[in-house]
Structure formats: structure tokens, C-alpha cells
């Protein structure tokens, strides 16, 4: 490279065309910086070399520069300031060491600030641009990466800009917090003034009129709605003109191949807006041709959305007016819409059409919206939209579909019509348990039967046999109808509870002890069969930690048991073994009410019967008789909120009758189909834990004897 300085000027001119390559080469920069090392040893050589380089730079400047370069701005004419005159050749910023702790800390803080603005920059390097999904518009329907993010090389700041015309999000943040401009600023573009002449629109030709005639749209309807055409090259396209109070404000074009586009920078409003200016009832459809079809069926009070339907319902909350860019046409037409007391939404029947209906309804208010359900095309298919119904079934059927519109669904608000199928199934007893399931004891069936989805509260003085009776009832239900159960029994050890259940199933004592010497002990084979039955029938809910389980914790496990094992019954025994987490301002009565509501909702939602054992409070003057449901410790809500209330009472007085006599006192039955208030008497077998109908039961009139075969 050094030989260039010794060439005559004429030869340098011939080489000027290739200097752009030479200037970018590594050898050239090494050559330019080399003379400074010789300056100390040969000052005269340095001065001569500087004069030659200055001459070369003047020759090459017109070739190397992309625009005219002034003498003052040229790096070759900057003053040396006491250092080598060639050190000013490079203007690049000093390199940043990304492994430096301070830089890494700034980058981490910057990414946190970006995350606060909804921008995930974890994988974005510094010193270059990165394409991301915009947090404001989410890239539109296509989900494109329209957000450009730039992080400074020294990680001190970041800026971003969304290039989608309908969004325009811009902003920037600095690590030191000196400025933050992260607010979304939608791009406001001036509305164009357009006319029929400026758009070069013309009346419809015969070919386009024939196209609409095939869709049963008359020439009169086309003329009234000012449908026109436009020529693009050799092709004719349909022009749907958007008017507001006599002024043309927008135009949407449609190719015959169902390809659309709109005039840019025009006002976004409903198609046919002037037709609803004074209407108290309006119809909203998805496309311009559907609006024309509605007119053929006699409905002029109809408008069409300008942009079609979204792919799905947005999971975000409804944005404010200034940010709701996709549905700007609703806000632009608010003066027309607020006068309507009834809005019929007749969008397409596909998924996108239903998504559009939901987006429109939640902005206009579902309480004043109705929706059209299109007629059936076949057993498993409906017509798609208004024009398809018009073409296939005629204007009368389209009119009937609109007049039969149903109120738009509102969460938590129903009509009885929504439950007619369930009522019919109840009447015809197709589910099989409409009267409830037999308890297995005929004397008790007259007063109490087990209905799925109900709550039974069981109480009784200590050692009266509450848990034993529930276990026997569960065994009867499993043997008769195959139900499975979840047991949350905090007072029993697992082995003791398993023993009690096995004795009732095998009908033999577990041990060869005093309580069971009258009956042979169960064999090993019977034990093994019983263990398989135990594992198949029952699921245990137990808190292995030192803390007590809350009712919410228990119901979460019960829900899992419903889904995993298909349980039909849940036992919570007893109430005082739960962790009762209530606030300081919440009374026990309020807490019990809230807790029982949660249990009832679980039972109803999962069609699962719940037995809840609650002990009575300390009885001051107990006379030996059965307590009342109002004696339950905690609150009167135990009897107020339960579906069934049962008191278990065992005879302790030999003079009053056999000691094995157990009185089942049914004190509340909400569902008269399932039972009635009364007492039943059972005998308890201490050896096997079984209950049987007592022969001394007072005679009661048989009730609903024909309900079960």
C-alpha cells in the first residue's frame, strides 16, 4: 500500500475508482496508522507524508463521499490537537464490554422497565434492532412482529415503534429514569375527502347486476343503497359506498372472487348507517351483501360492519374508546346506536361470526342485544348467513329467523326455556335417581333417600353411632347402585376406618375379640377380597401436615376425586376438625353460612351427595333424648342451609328398650319427592357393624312404594 504515495498524480486518478474497496480494507487502516510510529524518529518524513495524504484525500473525496463533503467536516482536515493527525479517521463510538458488571446491571434494569411496558426484551441484544410482537395491537389478525425495539449499545436506553398503521405505539425508556415516554399514541391520520368522481365510480353494468340477481338482490335495492362499480385495468369490481347524512365518507371494494379492500384514510362507519338514524330497533350483520339481503326480506333498519369478523374473542378487557382501534366504527356511530333499545345481531354462524357477535354485544351492552340463530340446513349443519338463507329458503324464512331472535346470553341470567330438556328428562325419569336412591333400609326409605347434588347434615350426641351409620349407608349404596365415595374422616385412623368398612362389607368381625366372638372372624381370603373392594370404592382425603385442612382444601381434593375416580358421594366428618379461617370482622354465623354455600355448590355442580357431620353443643339439661338440629354448635345455618337434616340417637336405657336400638330422626327434608320428616328405627349389630330394620319400628303408612321396582 505504501507505494501509492510515490505514484504520480495521473496514476492516482486512474486508481480512484477502486479506492472505496481499498479504504475499507484492513491493510489500508494499518497503513494509515503506521506513519505515527515513525514520527519520533523521522520528523521530516512525517511532515512529507502528511502533505501527500492531504493531497490524496482531496483527490478521492468526490469518489468516496455519498454526498458533498465540506472541508470543515472532512476527517482529514481536523486539527491534530497535539496528537497524530491520523487518529481522527474513525468516528465509531468506543466499544462497550458486555461482560462488564455495570453494563449487565443496566441491561437487566432496562429489561425490567421494558417489561413494565409489556415488552419482553429478554432475548434482545444491545446495539441493534429487534422485531417483536406489539403489546398494544398484538400484530393484528396476522400476529406479525410489527414492533421495532432498539437498545443502545451501552444499555443506557431503549426506544420502540410499532409500524402498523392502526396502532402507532411509540415510546422510550432510560435506565436513569430521566425520561419515560411509553404511552401508546395511535396514529391519527387525516380523513380524506372523497367523491364519486374522485374515485372514478360508475353505475353497475349488466354483468354485476346479474351477479347480484343470482343472489336474489334486486336492481332496486342496489340502486337505493348506491352500489356502484370501479374499473381497475380490464377488471370490474363492486364498490360499496359508505354514506353519512348524504356525504360519501368511505368505499369498500369487492372482486367477484370475494377479495376485498377499502379506501385508505377514510372514516370507518357502518355500511348503511343513514338507514338507522331514527330507528329504535336495528339489525347488525357481517357483510354488505347480508345487509342487502335483509332489505329484500323487508328490513331496511340494518347495517353491516366494515371490517369483517375477528378470528376469536379477545381475552382482554374491553379497551377504552381511544385504544379500541379495531372497533372504532362502533364509537364513530355511537350517536346512532345509543338511541336503539333493541339490537339484533345477525352475524355469520361460524366461529368468527360468533366472535364478532360477542365483541359487538359486550361493547353495546348485552342487556339490549338479541341474536339470530340461522335455520338448519341438515341435521348437523346450519345456514351460514342472511344471504344464504335468502337464496335457499326465500325472504319469508329470513324474516322469520330475524323475528325469532333470542335474547343475547348474559352470564348468570337464564330463562326456563334453557332448562326444558332437563325438565323433560326429570319428568320421564331418564336419569334413574329422580326419587333418590334407596338407603337399603325399608323403614328409613319412607323418610329419607339419597339424591345426587344434595347436602345432608348429620348430628347426634357423642358415641351415638353417627360415623358408623354413615359407613353402613355408603356400603349399602355401593352394593345397590355401585357408587364410589371420598372420605374426609379426621377422627378415624386409616386402619381403624378400614376395619369398620371391611366388617360391614364381609359381614364378619375383623378380629377374634370379645365384641365379635358370636360370629366367625373373616378369613385371609375374605380380607384380600375386601381390600380390593376398599381400594376400588373409597378415596381418602387426608392432610398429612400438622395443620388442619380448610373447607376449600377439602373441596379441591374432592373435585379431583370426582374427575379422577368418578365419586358420587363425599363425607366430611366432623366439622370441628376443620381449620376455620375467618376474618376478624366475620362472625361464626357468617362463616358457617359461607362454608355451607361452598359445599352446596360443589354438590350441585358435580352431582355429588355430601354428608357433613357436626357435633351438638354442650347440652346443659340433657334428658337422654335426641338433640335438635338447632343444638348444633356454631350456627343455626346448619339446619337453614342443608337439604336434609338427620339426628342419630342410640338408646342407653335398658328400661326404654334394647340397647342396640338406633333412632334415625329425619328432622328436615327440603325435597318432598325424596322423603318427609319422621323417625325410623334400626338395630345395630356390634360384631359386624351392620344396621338392619328393627322389628319394633312403629307402623308408618307406606309412601312412594311404587317408585322403585
XYZ file of C-alpha atoms in Angstrom:
709
model
C 0.000 0.000 0.000
C 2.899 2.347 0.712
C 3.833 2.541 -2.979
C 0.669 4.609 -3.701
C 2.247 7.670 -2.132
C 5.134 7.552 -4.601
C 2.984 7.346 -7.745
C 2.434 10.397 -9.939
C -0.884 12.217 -9.593
C -2.049 10.991 -13.002
C -1.787 7.426 -11.876
C -3.753 8.210 -8.711
C -6.650 9.420 -10.833
C -6.760 6.057 -12.577
C -6.935 4.309 -9.218
C -9.685 6.481 -7.733
C -12.466 4.124 -8.886
C -11.163 1.311 -6.694
C -10.421 3.336 -3.579
C -13.769 2.531 -1.926
C -12.568 -1.059 -1.676
C -9.123 -0.051 -0.528
C -10.431 2.328 2.145
C -12.455 -0.473 3.751
C -9.581 -2.963 3.839
C -7.705 -3.853 6.976
C -4.345 -3.272 5.295
C -5.291 0.307 4.398
C -6.049 1.240 8.027
C -2.851 -0.411 9.198
C -1.027 1.625 6.567
C -2.718 4.902 7.618
C -1.834 4.432 11.260
C 1.715 3.238 10.615
C 3.397 6.658 9.992
C 2.722 7.828 13.561
C 5.211 5.275 14.783
C 7.878 6.817 12.563
C 7.203 10.433 13.587
C 9.526 10.414 16.567
C 12.471 9.017 14.604
C 11.954 10.991 11.396
C 10.011 14.297 11.750
C 10.709 15.325 8.196
C 9.328 12.047 6.896
C 6.127 12.584 8.895
C 5.623 16.130 7.551
C 6.127 14.999 3.966
C 3.802 12.052 4.400
C 1.091 14.300 5.845
C 1.277 16.624 2.799
C 0.965 13.673 0.410
C -2.052 12.194 2.277
C -3.748 15.593 2.257
C -3.370 15.735 -1.492
C -4.680 12.200 -1.880
C -7.731 12.942 0.276
C -8.648 15.922 -1.899
C -8.468 13.735 -4.988
C -10.579 10.913 -3.558
C -13.171 12.923 -1.656
C -15.704 13.220 -4.527
C -15.494 9.481 -5.153
C -15.770 8.231 -1.566
C -18.473 10.519 -0.227
C -22.173 9.713 -0.647
C -22.951 13.450 -0.609
C -20.867 16.656 -0.974
C -18.446 16.905 1.903
C -17.321 20.269 3.179
C -13.779 20.960 4.007
C -14.591 21.591 7.613
C -16.440 18.308 8.010
C -13.772 16.139 6.445
C -11.936 13.976 8.980
C -8.709 14.671 7.141
C -8.863 18.425 7.935
C -9.477 18.202 11.671
C -6.816 19.733 13.823
C -4.466 17.203 15.387
C -4.599 18.839 18.860
C -1.169 17.599 19.762
C -1.678 14.002 18.701
C -1.177 12.156 15.467
C -3.316 13.737 12.724
C -4.482 10.313 11.582
C -6.280 9.326 14.826
C -9.406 11.198 13.706
C -10.115 8.840 10.809
C -12.609 6.738 12.794
C -15.735 8.256 14.340
C -17.167 4.950 15.688
C -18.115 5.012 19.397
C -15.873 3.332 21.861
C -16.679 -0.389 22.093
C -18.727 -1.489 25.092
C -17.657 -4.517 27.095
C -20.890 -6.507 27.506
C -19.245 -8.640 30.181
C -18.764 -5.553 32.344
C -20.843 -5.810 35.524
C -22.153 -2.258 35.248
C -23.321 -2.819 31.671
C -25.015 -6.074 32.612
C -26.751 -4.325 35.514
C -28.006 -1.538 33.219
C -29.250 -4.104 30.703
C -31.121 -6.031 33.403
C -32.746 -2.843 34.734
C -33.627 -1.756 31.215
C -35.320 -5.076 30.504
C -37.354 -4.719 33.702
C -38.527 -1.268 32.619
C -39.439 -2.651 29.196
C -41.383 -5.499 30.837
C -43.386 -2.905 32.787
C -44.459 -1.550 29.404
C -45.441 -5.020 28.185
C -42.315 -5.572 26.063
C -40.403 -8.836 26.511
C -36.779 -7.987 25.706
C -35.058 -10.927 27.365
C -33.623 -12.179 24.090
C -32.962 -8.777 22.523
C -29.268 -7.816 22.258
C -27.973 -4.278 22.668
C -26.765 -2.134 19.813
C -29.214 -3.415 17.202
C -32.886 -3.503 16.247
C -35.172 -6.409 17.230
C -38.598 -7.283 15.856
C -41.238 -8.176 18.492
C -44.984 -8.611 18.903
C -46.524 -5.240 19.794
C -48.108 -5.314 23.294
C -50.813 -2.905 22.147
C -52.121 -4.330 18.842
C -50.555 -7.835 19.143
C -49.621 -7.680 15.483
C -53.225 -7.527 14.272
C -55.036 -10.580 12.929
C -51.842 -11.935 11.358
C -49.811 -11.632 14.578
C -46.872 -10.042 12.767
C -43.827 -8.756 14.634
C -44.554 -5.102 13.953
C -42.744 -3.597 16.954
C -39.178 -2.408 16.333
C -37.118 -2.221 19.539
C -33.644 -0.657 19.737
C -31.444 -1.000 22.836
C -28.493 1.391 22.958
C -25.048 -0.179 22.725
C -24.169 0.997 26.257
C -27.556 -0.289 27.551
C -28.490 3.145 28.866
C -31.786 3.492 26.976
C -34.241 1.806 24.625
C -36.789 3.055 22.112
C -39.585 1.303 20.256
C -42.052 1.942 17.461
C -44.947 -0.120 16.053
C -45.164 0.168 12.280
C -48.794 -0.991 11.955
C -50.838 1.920 10.680
C -53.746 1.173 13.022
C -51.554 1.128 16.125
C -48.611 3.529 16.089
C -47.276 2.666 19.545
C -44.135 4.704 20.255
C -42.026 5.186 23.322
C -38.707 5.067 25.068
C -37.173 4.458 28.496
C -33.862 5.260 30.152
C -32.177 3.366 32.948
C -31.591 6.582 34.913
C -35.291 7.440 34.665
C -34.704 10.898 33.185
C -37.463 10.392 30.669
C -40.133 7.807 30.007
C -42.479 8.122 27.059
C -44.190 4.784 26.907
C -47.775 5.786 26.330
C -49.452 4.337 23.270
C -50.162 7.047 20.750
C -52.432 5.808 17.977
C -51.541 7.240 14.610
C -54.104 9.832 13.746
C -54.320 10.335 10.034
C -56.453 12.979 8.462
C -59.633 11.751 6.812
C -59.643 12.101 3.059
C -62.414 13.928 1.340
C -63.714 11.664 -1.396
C -66.415 11.885 -4.046
C -67.888 9.546 -6.604
C -65.970 11.413 -9.274
C -62.617 11.346 -7.469
C -62.935 7.589 -7.002
C -63.970 7.168 -10.629
C -67.056 5.158 -9.722
C -69.707 4.359 -12.279
C -73.174 2.735 -12.436
C -73.418 -1.034 -12.397
C -73.148 -2.909 -15.660
C -75.356 -5.859 -16.611
C -72.713 -8.372 -15.576
C -72.624 -7.092 -11.960
C -76.412 -6.803 -11.792
C -76.685 -10.421 -12.935
C -74.233 -11.393 -10.201
C -76.494 -9.830 -7.561
C -79.638 -11.220 -9.185
C -78.217 -14.726 -8.694
C -78.021 -13.826 -5.013
C -81.667 -12.635 -5.092
C -80.687 -8.958 -4.689
C -82.866 -6.750 -6.914
C -81.696 -3.807 -9.029
C -83.965 -1.539 -6.990
C -82.198 -2.492 -3.749
C -78.810 -1.946 -5.364
C -79.844 1.493 -6.590
C -81.274 2.591 -3.244
C -78.068 1.548 -1.450
C -75.978 3.238 -4.179
C -73.929 0.148 -5.026
C -71.554 1.066 -7.878
C -68.571 -0.326 -9.727
C -64.977 0.617 -10.463
C -62.663 -0.368 -13.303
C -59.131 -1.470 -12.467
C -57.365 -2.278 -15.678
C -59.504 -4.754 -17.577
C -61.357 -5.881 -14.452
C -64.620 -4.541 -12.993
C -65.078 -4.652 -9.223
C -68.050 -3.894 -6.974
C -67.965 -0.653 -4.972
C -70.000 -0.471 -1.729
C -70.271 3.223 -0.952
C -70.432 4.334 2.695
C -72.594 7.438 3.248
C -73.289 9.513 6.324
C -76.008 12.143 6.147
C -75.642 12.388 2.382
C -71.828 12.597 2.324
C -69.616 9.893 0.844
C -67.089 9.085 3.599
C -65.656 5.699 2.570
C -65.799 2.975 -0.050
C -65.184 -0.759 0.109
C -64.405 -2.810 -2.976
C -65.121 -6.447 -3.715
C -63.803 -8.559 -6.533
C -66.139 -11.248 -7.826
C -63.605 -13.702 -6.393
C -64.536 -12.447 -2.872
C -61.411 -10.385 -2.382
C -61.829 -7.077 -0.514
C -60.025 -3.793 0.037
C -61.029 -0.326 1.280
C -60.116 3.260 0.587
C -57.351 4.337 2.954
C -57.606 7.189 5.453
C -61.386 7.356 5.325
C -63.948 7.391 8.127
C -64.838 3.951 9.485
C -68.597 3.620 9.967
C -71.358 1.062 9.455
C -72.454 0.329 5.906
C -75.983 1.698 5.534
C -75.627 3.987 8.540
C -78.266 6.504 7.427
C -80.903 3.709 7.455
C -80.800 3.512 11.281
C -80.639 7.219 12.130
C -84.087 7.285 13.751
C -84.558 3.554 14.421
C -85.232 2.197 17.917
C -84.574 -1.355 16.692
C -81.606 -2.121 14.469
C -80.024 -5.201 12.890
C -76.257 -5.694 12.590
C -74.853 -8.129 10.008
C -71.338 -9.133 8.997
C -71.205 -8.177 5.314
C -72.616 -5.665 2.854
C -74.410 -8.344 0.816
C -76.118 -9.590 4.008
C -77.378 -6.025 4.585
C -78.849 -6.035 1.071
C -80.385 -9.465 1.707
C -82.085 -8.129 4.844
C -83.646 -5.373 2.786
C -85.078 -7.988 0.395
C -86.717 -9.583 3.471
C -88.272 -6.256 4.466
C -85.693 -4.906 6.931
C -84.182 -1.540 5.995
C -83.095 -0.818 9.569
C -79.966 -2.908 9.013
C -76.247 -2.064 8.926
C -73.089 -4.045 8.222
C -69.733 -3.869 9.980
C -66.978 -2.547 7.697
C -64.102 -4.886 8.564
C -65.491 -8.410 8.802
C -65.054 -10.712 11.815
C -62.103 -11.460 14.134
C -60.678 -14.958 14.384
C -61.646 -15.301 18.047
C -62.914 -13.370 21.057
C -60.230 -11.282 22.734
C -59.280 -12.466 26.213
C -58.513 -8.901 27.311
C -60.909 -6.437 28.873
C -62.771 -4.107 26.541
C -60.378 -1.225 25.772
C -61.259 2.425 26.128
C -62.549 4.418 23.171
C -59.178 5.932 22.268
C -57.496 2.498 22.205
C -60.298 0.454 20.645
C -58.936 0.832 17.116
C -60.386 -2.370 15.628
C -63.931 -1.415 16.613
C -63.563 2.318 16.002
C -66.644 2.201 13.777
C -68.821 1.478 16.840
C -67.589 4.609 18.591
C -67.928 6.681 15.422
C -71.589 5.607 15.178
C -72.385 5.941 18.878
C -74.912 8.737 18.323
C -76.956 6.366 16.144
C -76.566 3.309 18.394
C -77.431 4.893 21.729
C -80.974 5.567 20.518
C -81.652 1.871 19.891
C -83.419 -0.095 22.615
C -83.215 -3.431 20.776
C -80.192 -4.529 18.737
C -80.447 -7.762 16.750
C -77.046 -9.269 15.967
C -77.255 -11.422 12.817
C -73.612 -12.228 12.123
C -72.405 -15.390 10.412
C -72.924 -18.710 12.152
C -69.273 -19.780 12.015
C -66.720 -19.287 14.797
C -65.525 -15.926 13.520
C -69.089 -14.641 13.202
C -69.895 -15.660 16.772
C -66.697 -13.978 17.960
C -67.782 -10.777 16.220
C -71.215 -11.030 17.864
C -69.585 -11.308 21.288
C -67.262 -8.347 20.697
C -70.117 -6.158 19.461
C -72.511 -7.216 22.228
C -70.118 -6.551 25.072
C -69.487 -3.022 23.736
C -73.132 -2.146 23.104
C -74.499 -3.855 26.230
C -75.780 -7.439 26.177
C -78.956 -6.440 28.005
C -80.308 -4.777 24.843
C -78.931 -7.311 22.352
C -80.682 -10.250 20.686
C -79.042 -12.819 18.431
C -80.294 -14.668 15.362
C -79.950 -18.430 15.125
C -79.917 -19.418 11.464
C -82.200 -22.265 10.301
C -80.898 -25.801 9.918
C -79.562 -26.889 6.559
C -79.304 -30.514 7.687
C -79.323 -32.471 10.941
C -75.830 -31.311 11.873
C -75.415 -28.070 9.884
C -76.988 -24.591 9.867
C -77.112 -21.950 7.145
C -74.166 -19.572 7.376
C -75.623 -16.086 6.913
C -78.561 -13.951 5.816
C -77.861 -14.134 2.086
C -77.553 -17.920 2.149
C -80.957 -18.184 3.889
C -82.455 -15.775 1.328
C -81.087 -17.776 -1.609
C -82.038 -21.208 -0.230
C -85.281 -20.579 1.679
C -86.579 -17.227 0.489
C -87.346 -13.856 2.107
C -90.146 -15.207 4.328
C -87.808 -17.685 6.089
C -85.182 -14.965 6.515
C -87.793 -12.691 8.057
C -88.898 -15.480 10.432
C -85.315 -16.109 11.527
C -84.862 -12.437 12.423
C -88.205 -12.183 14.238
C -87.331 -15.334 16.237
C -84.115 -13.832 17.583
C -83.353 -14.798 21.178
C -82.045 -12.543 23.963
C -78.270 -12.484 23.973
C -76.946 -14.748 26.763
C -75.852 -12.964 29.929
C -73.802 -14.910 32.433
C -75.984 -15.828 35.403
C -79.271 -14.830 33.703
C -81.465 -17.634 32.316
C -84.983 -18.411 31.230
C -86.861 -21.648 31.910
C -86.641 -22.420 28.210
C -82.921 -23.047 28.714
C -83.799 -25.952 31.021
C -86.693 -27.592 29.190
C -84.560 -30.596 28.206
C -83.583 -31.138 31.831
C -87.207 -30.808 32.981
C -88.323 -33.338 30.357
C -85.665 -35.801 31.495
C -86.792 -35.288 35.102
C -90.432 -35.934 34.185
C -89.646 -39.108 32.234
C -87.134 -40.235 34.900
C -84.448 -40.913 32.346
C -81.597 -40.323 34.828
C -82.806 -43.057 37.176
C -82.439 -41.270 40.533
C -85.293 -38.754 40.399
C -86.839 -40.174 43.609
C -83.453 -40.616 45.194
C -81.500 -43.823 45.858
C -82.703 -46.285 48.476
C -80.781 -46.301 51.751
C -81.066 -50.088 51.964
C -83.467 -49.912 54.929
C -87.145 -50.006 54.081
C -88.245 -48.266 57.268
C -85.909 -45.353 56.556
C -86.781 -45.101 52.842
C -90.186 -43.729 53.814
C -88.485 -40.633 55.248
C -85.113 -40.259 53.584
C -83.456 -41.228 50.313
C -80.167 -40.125 48.785
C -80.465 -37.587 45.940
C -77.349 -36.631 43.921
C -76.365 -32.989 44.398
C -77.831 -32.532 47.889
C -76.307 -31.815 51.314
C -77.210 -33.889 54.378
C -76.147 -32.635 57.808
C -75.840 -35.421 60.406
C -75.629 -34.768 64.149
C -76.059 -36.574 67.443
C -74.534 -36.738 70.916
C -71.079 -38.344 71.160
C -70.938 -42.135 70.816
C -74.382 -42.324 69.264
C -73.148 -44.017 66.063
C -73.130 -41.160 63.531
C -69.992 -42.323 61.693
C -70.982 -45.993 61.924
C -74.384 -45.287 60.381
C -72.858 -43.236 57.517
C -70.332 -46.018 56.789
C -73.155 -48.575 56.666
C -75.156 -46.315 54.350
C -72.180 -45.961 51.972
C -71.759 -49.740 51.834
C -75.463 -50.169 51.003
C -75.248 -47.574 48.204
C -72.163 -49.222 46.720
C -73.738 -52.681 46.809
C -77.020 -51.489 45.254
C -76.001 -48.882 42.650
C -72.179 -49.051 42.573
C -71.465 -45.547 43.876
C -67.928 -44.561 44.878
C -67.036 -42.148 47.665
C -64.398 -39.785 49.039
C -63.850 -39.914 52.799
C -62.526 -36.959 54.770
C -62.729 -38.515 58.223
C -60.322 -36.727 60.542
C -61.339 -38.571 63.759
C -60.512 -42.057 62.440
C -57.135 -43.637 61.844
C -56.969 -45.161 58.379
C -56.538 -48.695 59.708
C -59.499 -48.365 62.104
C -61.719 -46.883 59.418
C -60.677 -49.642 57.011
C -61.537 -52.273 59.633
C -65.032 -50.868 60.136
C -65.763 -50.759 56.419
C -64.385 -54.275 55.842
C -66.564 -55.685 58.636
C -69.677 -54.193 57.016
C -68.684 -55.452 53.566
C -67.629 -59.002 54.550
C -70.264 -59.165 57.332
C -67.751 -60.701 59.720
C -65.610 -59.244 62.542
C -62.057 -58.175 61.725
C -60.634 -59.576 64.988
C -61.377 -62.613 67.094
C -62.110 -60.312 70.047
C -64.831 -60.092 72.669
C -67.054 -57.846 70.565
C -67.231 -60.426 67.772
C -66.983 -63.861 69.371
C -70.554 -64.686 68.318
C -69.528 -64.631 64.621
C -66.512 -66.337 62.966
C -63.643 -63.983 62.107
C -63.109 -63.080 58.417
C -60.570 -65.280 56.607
C -57.390 -64.118 54.892
C -59.044 -64.691 51.515
C -62.017 -62.573 52.554
C -59.617 -59.916 53.825
C -57.753 -59.806 50.486
C -61.019 -59.533 48.534
C -62.194 -56.827 50.905
C -59.018 -54.796 50.425
C -59.563 -54.764 46.675
C -63.131 -53.595 47.275
C -61.896 -50.874 49.640
C -59.412 -49.549 47.114
C -61.961 -49.549 44.303
C -64.805 -47.928 46.273
C -63.222 -45.285 48.506
C -60.779 -42.411 48.091
C -59.208 -40.872 51.183
C -58.796 -37.127 51.707
C -56.256 -36.598 54.465
C -53.970 -33.725 55.403
C -50.611 -35.233 56.311
C -49.273 -31.954 57.712
C -49.607 -30.810 61.307
C -52.073 -28.087 60.306
C -55.787 -28.757 59.912
C -57.347 -28.717 56.429
C -59.669 -25.888 55.409
C -63.001 -26.492 53.684
C -61.561 -25.052 50.464
C -58.660 -27.518 50.585
C -61.051 -30.439 51.132
C -63.358 -29.425 48.256
C -60.411 -29.038 45.867
C -59.375 -32.656 46.595
C -62.965 -33.805 46.309
C -63.227 -32.179 42.873
C -60.092 -34.053 41.815
C -61.665 -37.286 43.097
C -64.782 -36.619 41.001
C -62.703 -36.189 37.854
C -60.211 -38.968 38.544
C -62.304 -41.639 40.276
C -65.906 -40.694 39.486
C -67.064 -40.429 43.091
C -70.776 -39.801 43.736
C -70.581 -39.073 47.468
C -68.392 -37.104 49.896
C -68.207 -37.489 53.679
C -66.771 -34.675 55.837
C -66.542 -35.911 59.439
C -66.596 -33.802 61.607
C -66.991 -30.029 61.311
C -64.853 -29.185 64.363
C -61.771 -30.914 62.864
C -61.562 -28.385 60.027
C -59.419 -25.264 60.046
C -61.942 -22.425 60.233
C -60.149 -19.468 58.729
C -62.394 -16.452 59.190
C -61.557 -12.787 59.275
C -61.588 -10.730 62.450
C -64.786 -8.964 61.439
C -66.558 -12.155 60.346
C -68.854 -13.818 62.871
C -69.090 -17.598 63.185
C -72.643 -17.448 61.837
C -71.425 -15.624 58.696
C -68.554 -18.063 58.310
C -70.786 -21.146 58.609
C -73.205 -19.685 56.051
C -70.381 -19.084 53.582
C -68.875 -22.532 54.188
C -72.183 -24.368 53.651
C -72.778 -22.384 50.455
C -69.436 -23.622 49.087
C -70.318 -27.223 49.972
C -73.748 -26.987 48.329
C -72.299 -25.522 45.153
C -69.783 -28.350 44.977
C -72.571 -30.903 45.416
C -74.769 -29.335 42.734
C -72.024 -28.728 40.178
C -70.671 -32.271 40.438
C -73.945 -34.132 41.102
C -72.380 -35.470 44.276
C -74.191 -36.076 47.597
C -72.367 -34.666 50.635
C -72.752 -35.893 54.216
C -71.475 -33.354 56.733
C -71.138 -34.440 60.385
C -71.476 -31.690 63.010
C -71.472 -32.224 66.790
C -74.090 -30.558 69.004
C -73.069 -28.002 71.545
C -72.826 -28.942 75.216
C -76.323 -29.800 76.427
C -76.897 -28.233 79.857
C -80.004 -30.137 80.893
C -79.972 -33.214 78.704
C -82.776 -35.656 79.454
C -81.336 -38.506 77.408
C -83.437 -37.832 74.320
C -82.196 -36.998 70.812
C -80.921 -33.437 70.398
C -82.351 -30.944 67.890
C -80.674 -29.655 64.744
C -80.667 -26.193 66.321
C -78.385 -27.638 69.021
C -75.501 -27.982 66.555
C -72.520 -25.986 67.733
C -71.756 -22.926 65.642
C -74.854 -21.639 63.897
C -78.499 -22.182 63.031
C -77.398 -22.149 59.386
C -76.656 -25.876 59.685
C -80.388 -26.529 59.589
C -81.282 -23.494 57.482
C -78.995 -24.300 54.559
C -78.908 -28.089 54.415
C -81.226 -30.104 52.147
C -81.642 -32.878 54.706
C -81.105 -32.849 58.479
C -80.721 -36.111 60.393
C -80.156 -36.812 64.093
C -78.683 -40.212 65.084
C -79.664 -41.323 68.580
C -78.832 -44.584 70.379
C -80.828 -45.945 73.273
C -78.830 -46.003 76.534
C -81.618 -47.014 78.902
C -82.430 -50.735 79.184
C -85.873 -49.865 80.544
C -86.654 -47.861 77.411
C -85.855 -50.727 75.024
C -82.999 -52.757 73.560
C -79.566 -51.138 73.810
C -78.892 -51.951 70.158
C -81.854 -49.822 69.022
C -80.807 -46.776 66.949
C -83.286 -43.991 66.230
C -82.841 -42.172 62.887
C -84.596 -38.844 63.327
C -85.240 -37.131 59.979
C -85.786 -33.519 61.023
C -85.581 -31.726 57.672
C -86.292 -32.738 54.059
C -86.284 -29.935 51.506
C -87.282 -32.158 48.562
C -90.665 -33.743 49.242
C -90.097 -36.211 46.409
C -87.163 -37.685 48.336
C -88.717 -38.015 51.810
C -90.524 -36.486 54.749
C -89.992 -35.688 58.402
C -90.252 -38.711 60.699
C -88.394 -41.354 62.722
C -87.086 -44.744 61.682
C -85.615 -47.405 63.969
C -82.692 -49.684 63.137
C -80.927 -52.437 65.023
C -77.131 -52.297 65.344
C -75.014 -55.476 65.198
C -71.906 -54.773 67.268
C -69.964 -57.731 65.852
C -70.193 -56.687 62.180
C -71.166 -53.001 62.419
C -74.246 -53.639 60.289
C -77.640 -51.972 60.706
C -80.951 -53.667 59.970
C -84.620 -52.724 60.114
C -85.933 -53.013 63.673
C -88.929 -55.286 64.226
C -90.309 -52.864 66.830
C -90.465 -49.954 64.435
C -93.827 -48.186 64.865
C -96.017 -48.779 61.899
C -95.972 -45.918 59.414
C -98.055 -45.554 56.250
C -96.144 -46.738 53.217
C -95.217 -43.890 50.895
C -93.988 -43.969 47.305
C -93.897 -47.763 47.389
C -94.159 -47.942 43.598
C -91.229 -45.702 42.869
C -88.641 -48.483 42.887
C -89.071 -51.947 41.411
